[in-house]
């Protein structure tokens, strides 16, 4: 039987539905059919076309100084390479929140057997379109947008000159001779949009962490005989971390181009790595502590019972014989509980996550190798 508590239901949706849309990026996914993969594939192509086609029609590639191609990546000038990376990030950031919602919902449903019945009252507020976290998320998004405008001004060549702001931001990169204004202004539009999603995503990561903490603290029940039932909780925490790791990996592609200013970007991506660790470890540590407490309580109870049965077994009467018969079972049960792992992560899960952590290294090495091959054949 399907039970509903507010918007939460025990049948996980397979696509983004209108009633669970809370942000404009989720609205875009819903309007495109509710499948995050469709957005992840189509949006980058649209964004690339919105940059490359006007830049070509405006003659940017004919008028731009040829020195701008020094240190180019795959033959692309710094503007074009940055637009390519921004387009990838655009498709990723627009779709990843919706993807996480669908996968998290599936894991929440699988987690229900180890949650107290009263958890439904909390789950009712989890995806409610009227929850106050949405308003706070928008405020965080606007703060991210302001930061994004600043980052664009100090990283995009010539942007401060186009806007006549050199007197305020003398550290802004000098313009590239021959580059049309459009290529710089495109980043002034797209960059703050990405930073809006970044700020919003950071807030929601913190908000979801608070939600998980309440869920674990008040409603989680540990069954030491079936610790694998906690796997959905581990997957939720790791998924949120991987979302940030993959985003940082895509963003690190900026650094393949020597013509892109890194001063403001390097601290940003370092901060994203800190966030990735921050959204992963607290939920796992709390579950670990819960397992340790539950394990200690059960072992204390079992060992007390073993001592009582041992004392009875010293008697030569019928009660002593019954105690002797019960002791092997109690000792075996104690050994079973004592061997239960104290972290909700098995070897396979830990191995996959270690592989995810290697994604940035693989992308950098792979990108460098492919670039060398392309340069060798061009």
Tab-separated table of C-alpha atoms in Angstrom:
chain	number	residue	atom	x	y	z
A	1	UNK	CA	0.000	0.000	0.000
A	2	UNK	CA	1.319	3.440	-0.884
A	3	UNK	CA	1.409	5.834	2.001
A	4	UNK	CA	1.708	9.567	1.511
A	5	UNK	CA	2.804	12.232	3.958
A	6	UNK	CA	2.431	15.632	2.356
A	7	UNK	CA	4.371	15.609	-0.890
A	8	UNK	CA	6.522	12.627	0.064
A	9	UNK	CA	5.294	9.285	-1.168
A	10	UNK	CA	6.779	5.838	-0.944
A	11	UNK	CA	6.735	5.406	-4.716
A	12	UNK	CA	9.712	7.363	-5.984
A	13	UNK	CA	9.083	9.480	-9.122
A	14	UNK	CA	10.963	8.503	-12.254
A	15	UNK	CA	11.096	12.056	-13.626
A	16	UNK	CA	10.744	15.606	-12.329
A	17	UNK	CA	7.028	16.336	-11.850
A	18	UNK	CA	5.344	19.737	-11.600
A	19	UNK	CA	4.442	19.351	-7.913
A	20	UNK	CA	8.055	18.840	-6.837
A	21	UNK	CA	9.503	21.732	-8.849
A	22	UNK	CA	11.006	24.216	-6.415
A	23	UNK	CA	13.598	26.164	-8.416
A	24	UNK	CA	13.858	27.516	-11.939
A	25	UNK	CA	16.497	24.970	-12.969
A	26	UNK	CA	14.096	22.197	-11.942
A	27	UNK	CA	11.367	24.000	-13.902
A	28	UNK	CA	13.539	23.844	-17.030
A	29	UNK	CA	14.055	20.105	-16.510
A	30	UNK	CA	10.306	19.639	-16.052
A	31	UNK	CA	9.492	21.630	-19.209
A	32	UNK	CA	11.959	19.502	-21.183
A	33	UNK	CA	10.214	16.285	-20.162
A	34	UNK	CA	11.436	15.809	-16.611
A	35	UNK	CA	14.539	13.856	-17.609
A	36	UNK	CA	17.787	15.425	-16.294
A	37	UNK	CA	19.790	13.557	-18.934
A	38	UNK	CA	17.961	15.431	-21.697
A	39	UNK	CA	18.963	18.769	-20.177
A	40	UNK	CA	22.542	17.625	-19.565
A	41	UNK	CA	22.851	16.705	-23.266
A	42	UNK	CA	20.942	19.569	-24.918
A	43	UNK	CA	21.796	22.655	-22.850
A	44	UNK	CA	25.571	22.538	-23.562
A	45	UNK	CA	24.868	22.428	-27.307
A	46	UNK	CA	22.489	25.392	-27.046
A	47	UNK	CA	24.977	27.412	-24.995
A	48	UNK	CA	27.847	26.621	-27.356
A	49	UNK	CA	25.747	27.729	-30.311
A	50	UNK	CA	24.823	30.946	-28.473
A	51	UNK	CA	28.530	31.806	-28.262
A	52	UNK	CA	30.233	30.360	-31.334
A	53	UNK	CA	27.627	31.354	-33.925
A	54	UNK	CA	27.419	35.084	-33.022
A	55	UNK	CA	31.201	35.243	-32.510
A	56	UNK	CA	31.683	33.831	-36.007
A	57	UNK	CA	29.050	36.117	-37.576
A	58	UNK	CA	30.642	39.150	-35.917
A	59	UNK	CA	34.004	38.185	-37.367
A	60	UNK	CA	35.678	37.597	-34.028
A	61	UNK	CA	37.879	34.771	-35.289
A	62	UNK	CA	39.177	36.870	-38.194
A	63	UNK	CA	39.872	40.059	-36.248
A	64	UNK	CA	41.259	38.628	-33.006
A	65	UNK	CA	44.999	38.906	-32.581
A	66	UNK	CA	46.636	35.626	-33.527
A	67	UNK	CA	48.801	35.738	-30.407
A	68	UNK	CA	45.666	34.976	-28.416
A	69	UNK	CA	45.937	31.417	-29.682
A	70	UNK	CA	49.278	30.849	-27.968
A	71	UNK	CA	48.867	28.061	-25.453
A	72	UNK	CA	45.483	27.238	-26.952
A	73	UNK	CA	43.570	24.047	-26.135
A	74	UNK	CA	42.482	21.924	-29.117
A	75	UNK	CA	43.118	24.956	-31.311
A	76	UNK	CA	40.613	27.144	-29.449
A	77	UNK	CA	41.402	30.650	-28.278
A	78	UNK	CA	40.918	31.373	-24.542
A	79	UNK	CA	37.429	32.823	-25.072
A	80	UNK	CA	36.222	29.843	-27.091
A	81	UNK	CA	37.731	27.291	-24.708
A	82	UNK	CA	36.207	29.071	-21.696
A	83	UNK	CA	32.825	29.172	-23.480
A	84	UNK	CA	33.099	25.423	-24.122
A	85	UNK	CA	33.746	24.739	-20.411
A	86	UNK	CA	31.000	27.142	-19.296
A	87	UNK	CA	28.573	25.366	-21.639
A	88	UNK	CA	29.439	21.991	-20.110
A	89	UNK	CA	28.995	23.453	-16.641
A	90	UNK	CA	25.679	24.989	-17.686
A	91	UNK	CA	24.242	21.649	-18.739
A	92	UNK	CA	25.648	19.951	-15.662
A	93	UNK	CA	24.457	22.486	-13.099
A	94	UNK	CA	20.982	22.771	-14.622
A	95	UNK	CA	20.426	19.014	-14.520
A	96	UNK	CA	22.348	17.729	-11.509
A	97	UNK	CA	19.959	18.999	-8.825
A	98	UNK	CA	17.012	17.276	-10.483
A	99	UNK	CA	19.069	14.111	-10.928
A	100	UNK	CA	19.953	14.148	-7.225
A	101	UNK	CA	16.313	14.660	-6.224
A	102	UNK	CA	15.196	11.573	-8.150
A	103	UNK	CA	18.023	9.374	-6.853
A	104	UNK	CA	17.690	10.678	-3.273
A	105	UNK	CA	13.971	9.970	-3.358
A	106	UNK	CA	14.628	6.359	-4.344
A	107	UNK	CA	17.093	5.991	-1.470
A	108	UNK	CA	14.730	7.648	1.012
A	109	UNK	CA	12.096	5.068	0.102
A	110	UNK	CA	14.625	2.257	0.660
A	111	UNK	CA	15.585	3.856	3.980
A	112	UNK	CA	12.024	3.813	5.360
A	113	UNK	CA	12.323	0.341	7.015
A	114	UNK	CA	15.019	1.647	9.376
A	115	UNK	CA	13.171	4.883	10.199
A	116	UNK	CA	10.623	5.435	12.917
A	117	UNK	CA	7.026	5.877	11.757
A	118	UNK	CA	7.108	9.476	12.977
A	119	UNK	CA	9.724	10.251	10.323
A	120	UNK	CA	6.877	10.741	7.835
A	121	UNK	CA	6.066	14.038	9.531
A	122	UNK	CA	9.584	15.249	8.759
A	123	UNK	CA	9.614	13.771	5.260
A	124	UNK	CA	6.409	15.700	4.492
A	125	UNK	CA	8.469	18.905	4.532
A	126	UNK	CA	11.383	17.469	2.539
A	127	UNK	CA	10.221	18.403	-0.974
A	128	UNK	CA	7.296	20.690	-0.157
A	129	UNK	CA	7.163	23.547	-2.707
A	130	UNK	CA	6.209	25.917	0.114
A	131	UNK	CA	9.170	25.189	2.370
A	132	UNK	CA	11.056	28.311	3.531
A	133	UNK	CA	14.392	26.841	2.390
A	134	UNK	CA	13.450	27.698	-1.199
A	135	UNK	CA	13.345	31.421	-0.383
A	136	UNK	CA	16.654	31.206	1.456
A	137	UNK	CA	18.085	29.286	-1.479
A	138	UNK	CA	17.135	32.101	-3.846
A	139	UNK	CA	18.817	34.614	-1.549
A	140	UNK	CA	21.975	32.482	-1.570
A	141	UNK	CA	21.696	32.328	-5.355
A	142	UNK	CA	21.584	36.110	-5.633
A	143	UNK	CA	24.638	36.355	-3.372
A	144	UNK	CA	26.387	33.906	-5.693
A	145	UNK	CA	25.349	36.010	-8.681
A	146	UNK	CA	26.989	39.104	-7.174
A	147	UNK	CA	30.165	37.092	-6.603
A	148	UNK	CA	29.941	35.817	-10.176
A	149	UNK	CA	29.817	39.345	-11.591
A	150	UNK	CA	32.970	40.218	-9.671
A	151	UNK	CA	34.760	37.048	-10.787
A	152	UNK	CA	33.863	37.723	-14.417
A	153	UNK	CA	35.177	41.287	-14.158
A	154	UNK	CA	38.554	40.134	-12.832
A	155	UNK	CA	38.970	37.122	-15.143
A	156	UNK	CA	37.435	37.968	-18.563
A	157	UNK	CA	39.891	39.959	-20.723
A	158	UNK	CA	38.711	43.454	-21.543
A	159	UNK	CA	35.386	43.271	-19.705
A	160	UNK	CA	36.220	46.123	-17.315
A	161	UNK	CA	37.168	48.282	-20.307
A	162	UNK	CA	33.941	47.518	-22.159
A	163	UNK	CA	31.964	48.573	-19.073
A	164	UNK	CA	34.309	51.510	-18.365
A	165	UNK	CA	35.130	50.203	-14.895
A	166	UNK	CA	38.907	50.195	-15.112
A	167	UNK	CA	39.055	52.935	-12.475
A	168	UNK	CA	37.293	50.623	-9.987
A	169	UNK	CA	38.985	47.348	-10.948
A	170	UNK	CA	42.483	48.083	-12.228
A	171	UNK	CA	43.367	44.400	-11.768
A	172	UNK	CA	40.993	43.357	-14.561
A	173	UNK	CA	42.741	41.593	-17.493
A	174	UNK	CA	43.655	43.730	-20.461
A	175	UNK	CA	41.578	43.277	-23.619
A	176	UNK	CA	42.738	40.988	-26.409
A	177	UNK	CA	43.276	43.021	-29.535
A	178	UNK	CA	40.652	42.412	-32.167
A	179	UNK	CA	38.227	40.532	-29.907
A	180	UNK	CA	34.657	41.780	-30.355
A	181	UNK	CA	32.763	42.983	-27.284
A	182	UNK	CA	30.205	40.193	-27.589
A	183	UNK	CA	32.600	37.465	-26.487
A	184	UNK	CA	33.306	39.248	-23.216
A	185	UNK	CA	29.704	40.244	-22.579
A	186	UNK	CA	28.563	36.627	-23.095
A	187	UNK	CA	30.509	35.655	-19.984
A	188	UNK	CA	29.018	38.578	-18.048
A	189	UNK	CA	25.629	36.956	-18.646
A	190	UNK	CA	26.454	33.278	-18.318
A	191	UNK	CA	28.983	33.517	-15.480
A	192	UNK	CA	26.623	35.066	-12.894
A	193	UNK	CA	23.916	32.557	-13.864
A	194	UNK	CA	26.290	29.703	-13.058
A	195	UNK	CA	27.290	31.388	-9.813
A	196	UNK	CA	23.611	31.771	-8.918
A	197	UNK	CA	23.167	28.014	-9.233
A	198	UNK	CA	26.414	27.494	-7.328
A	199	UNK	CA	25.289	29.692	-4.421
A	200	UNK	CA	21.872	28.084	-4.387
A	201	UNK	CA	23.422	24.627	-4.520
A	202	UNK	CA	25.743	25.421	-1.627
A	203	UNK	CA	22.804	26.501	0.526
A	204	UNK	CA	20.775	23.420	-0.376
A	205	UNK	CA	23.741	21.180	0.418
A	206	UNK	CA	23.878	22.703	3.896
A	207	UNK	CA	20.088	22.528	4.240
A	208	UNK	CA	19.970	18.883	3.168
A	209	UNK	CA	22.759	18.146	5.647
A	210	UNK	CA	20.663	19.626	8.459
A	211	UNK	CA	17.706	17.534	7.293
A	212	UNK	CA	19.768	14.338	7.321
A	213	UNK	CA	21.086	15.174	10.798
A	214	UNK	CA	17.542	15.502	12.163
A	215	UNK	CA	16.532	12.301	10.432
A	216	UNK	CA	19.487	10.392	11.856
A	217	UNK	CA	19.309	11.870	15.347
A	218	UNK	CA	15.595	11.364	15.992
A	219	UNK	CA	14.289	8.633	13.688
A	220	UNK	CA	17.083	6.267	12.594
A	221	UNK	CA	16.971	2.752	14.040
A	222	UNK	CA	20.088	0.614	13.783
A	223	UNK	CA	19.710	-3.124	13.160
A	224	UNK	CA	23.141	-4.599	13.790
A	225	UNK	CA	22.144	-7.872	12.145
A	226	UNK	CA	21.441	-6.090	8.848
A	227	UNK	CA	23.764	-3.091	8.714
A	228	UNK	CA	23.518	-3.001	4.923
A	229	UNK	CA	20.047	-1.467	5.263
A	230	UNK	CA	21.882	1.791	5.973
A	231	UNK	CA	23.368	1.753	2.470
A	232	UNK	CA	20.825	4.285	1.097
A	233	UNK	CA	22.004	6.840	3.650
A	234	UNK	CA	25.597	6.286	2.564
A	235	UNK	CA	24.655	6.649	-1.101
A	236	UNK	CA	22.879	9.955	-0.439
A	237	UNK	CA	25.940	11.399	1.320
A	238	UNK	CA	28.365	10.145	-1.319
A	239	UNK	CA	26.178	11.306	-4.186
A	240	UNK	CA	26.129	14.852	-2.849
A	241	UNK	CA	29.883	14.803	-2.535
A	242	UNK	CA	30.388	13.402	-6.029
A	243	UNK	CA	28.108	16.116	-7.448
A	244	UNK	CA	30.568	18.743	-6.216
A	245	UNK	CA	33.613	16.703	-7.253
A	246	UNK	CA	32.360	16.333	-10.830
A	247	UNK	CA	31.473	20.030	-10.966
A	248	UNK	CA	34.970	20.968	-9.769
A	249	UNK	CA	36.452	18.572	-12.336
A	250	UNK	CA	34.561	20.220	-15.179
A	251	UNK	CA	35.553	23.638	-13.870
A	252	UNK	CA	39.198	22.638	-13.643
A	253	UNK	CA	39.202	22.327	-17.434
A	254	UNK	CA	39.551	26.108	-17.459
A	255	UNK	CA	43.127	25.674	-16.281
A	256	UNK	CA	44.134	23.753	-19.403
A	257	UNK	CA	44.259	27.076	-21.224
A	258	UNK	CA	47.222	29.259	-20.348
A	259	UNK	CA	45.291	32.314	-21.504
A	260	UNK	CA	42.650	32.122	-18.752
A	261	UNK	CA	43.212	34.180	-15.603
A	262	UNK	CA	43.321	31.826	-12.602
A	263	UNK	CA	43.608	34.248	-9.679
A	264	UNK	CA	39.910	34.203	-8.766
A	265	UNK	CA	39.169	30.680	-9.994
A	266	UNK	CA	41.713	28.676	-7.989
A	267	UNK	CA	40.325	29.628	-4.528
A	268	UNK	CA	36.829	28.944	-5.851
A	269	UNK	CA	37.569	25.376	-6.895
A	270	UNK	CA	39.549	24.745	-3.725
A	271	UNK	CA	36.450	25.822	-1.801
A	272	UNK	CA	34.314	23.425	-3.847
A	273	UNK	CA	36.607	20.552	-2.846
A	274	UNK	CA	36.160	21.559	0.803
A	275	UNK	CA	32.384	21.516	0.308
A	276	UNK	CA	32.602	18.034	-1.253
A	277	UNK	CA	34.310	16.720	1.880
A	278	UNK	CA	31.970	18.698	4.137
A	279	UNK	CA	28.783	17.186	2.706
A	280	UNK	CA	30.223	13.662	2.849
A	281	UNK	CA	31.851	13.179	6.230
A	282	UNK	CA	29.335	14.517	8.816
A	283	UNK	CA	26.488	12.112	7.838
A	284	UNK	CA	28.877	9.138	7.784
A	285	UNK	CA	30.440	10.109	11.113
A	286	UNK	CA	27.007	10.472	12.750
A	287	UNK	CA	25.935	7.032	11.511
A	288	UNK	CA	29.255	5.611	12.707
A	289	UNK	CA	28.698	7.070	16.165
A	290	UNK	CA	25.135	5.706	16.215
A	291	UNK	CA	26.367	2.233	15.269
A	292	UNK	CA	29.064	2.359	17.946
A	293	UNK	CA	26.526	3.329	20.631
A	294	UNK	CA	24.031	0.668	19.570
A	295	UNK	CA	26.749	-1.963	19.354
A	296	UNK	CA	28.051	-1.113	22.833
A	297	UNK	CA	24.555	-1.299	24.330
A	298	UNK	CA	23.834	-4.695	22.769
A	299	UNK	CA	27.241	-6.095	23.718
A	300	UNK	CA	26.840	-4.872	27.292
A	301	UNK	CA	23.443	-6.579	27.484
A	302	UNK	CA	24.778	-9.809	25.981
A	303	UNK	CA	27.839	-9.915	28.214
A	304	UNK	CA	25.713	-9.334	31.282
A	305	UNK	CA	23.526	-12.251	30.216
A	306	UNK	CA	26.612	-14.417	29.558
A	307	UNK	CA	27.982	-13.688	33.023
A	308	UNK	CA	24.641	-14.575	34.608
A	309	UNK	CA	24.417	-17.838	32.671
A	310	UNK	CA	28.040	-18.635	33.520
A	311	UNK	CA	27.313	-18.225	37.235
A	312	UNK	CA	24.261	-20.459	36.930
A	313	UNK	CA	26.248	-23.057	34.994
A	314	UNK	CA	28.534	-23.567	37.990
A	315	UNK	CA	25.631	-25.100	39.851
A	316	UNK	CA	25.071	-28.811	39.398
A	317	UNK	CA	21.279	-28.614	39.319
A	318	UNK	CA	18.799	-28.496	36.441
A	319	UNK	CA	19.086	-24.708	36.104
A	320	UNK	CA	22.835	-25.095	35.661
A	321	UNK	CA	22.345	-27.608	32.860
A	322	UNK	CA	19.922	-25.242	31.103
A	323	UNK	CA	22.408	-22.391	31.471
A	324	UNK	CA	25.135	-24.540	29.903
A	325	UNK	CA	22.816	-25.206	26.944
A	326	UNK	CA	22.155	-21.479	26.467
A	327	UNK	CA	25.755	-20.283	26.739
A	328	UNK	CA	26.992	-21.344	23.243
A	329	UNK	CA	24.181	-19.428	21.559
A	330	UNK	CA	24.800	-16.307	23.623
A	331	UNK	CA	28.548	-16.460	22.965
A	332	UNK	CA	27.977	-16.950	19.223
A	333	UNK	CA	25.561	-14.020	19.195
A	334	UNK	CA	28.080	-11.867	21.065
A	335	UNK	CA	30.742	-12.745	18.497
A	336	UNK	CA	28.331	-11.913	15.650
A	337	UNK	CA	27.552	-8.482	17.076
A	338	UNK	CA	31.201	-7.813	17.917
A	339	UNK	CA	32.202	-8.362	14.268
A	340	UNK	CA	29.657	-5.905	12.851
A	341	UNK	CA	31.502	-3.110	11.043
A	342	UNK	CA	31.169	0.286	12.655
A	343	UNK	CA	31.081	2.350	9.467
A	344	UNK	CA	28.135	2.281	7.023
A	345	UNK	CA	30.540	1.870	4.098
A	346	UNK	CA	31.538	-1.499	2.708
A	347	UNK	CA	34.620	-2.189	0.614
A	348	UNK	CA	32.795	-1.950	-2.716
A	349	UNK	CA	31.275	1.436	-1.895
A	350	UNK	CA	34.584	2.772	-0.613
A	351	UNK	CA	36.330	1.560	-3.796
A	352	UNK	CA	33.807	3.291	-6.047
A	353	UNK	CA	34.128	6.512	-4.116
A	354	UNK	CA	37.924	6.336	-4.332
A	355	UNK	CA	37.473	6.018	-8.092
A	356	UNK	CA	35.252	9.109	-8.083
A	357	UNK	CA	37.938	11.012	-6.195
A	358	UNK	CA	40.319	10.113	-8.999
A	359	UNK	CA	38.085	11.735	-11.624
A	360	UNK	CA	39.874	15.118	-11.438
A	361	UNK	CA	43.285	13.469	-11.847
A	362	UNK	CA	42.082	11.284	-14.728
A	363	UNK	CA	40.480	14.283	-16.465
A	364	UNK	CA	43.634	16.388	-16.223
A	365	UNK	CA	45.945	13.596	-17.407
A	366	UNK	CA	43.520	12.539	-20.144
A	367	UNK	CA	43.017	16.113	-21.300
A	368	UNK	CA	46.760	16.709	-21.457
A	369	UNK	CA	47.331	13.492	-23.437
A	370	UNK	CA	44.547	14.239	-25.920
A	371	UNK	CA	45.843	17.782	-26.365
A	372	UNK	CA	49.320	16.422	-27.122
A	373	UNK	CA	47.861	14.030	-29.693
A	374	UNK	CA	45.822	16.776	-31.335
A	375	UNK	CA	48.863	19.080	-31.485
A	376	UNK	CA	50.910	16.274	-33.004
A	377	UNK	CA	48.461	15.793	-35.888
A	378	UNK	CA	47.652	19.455	-36.559
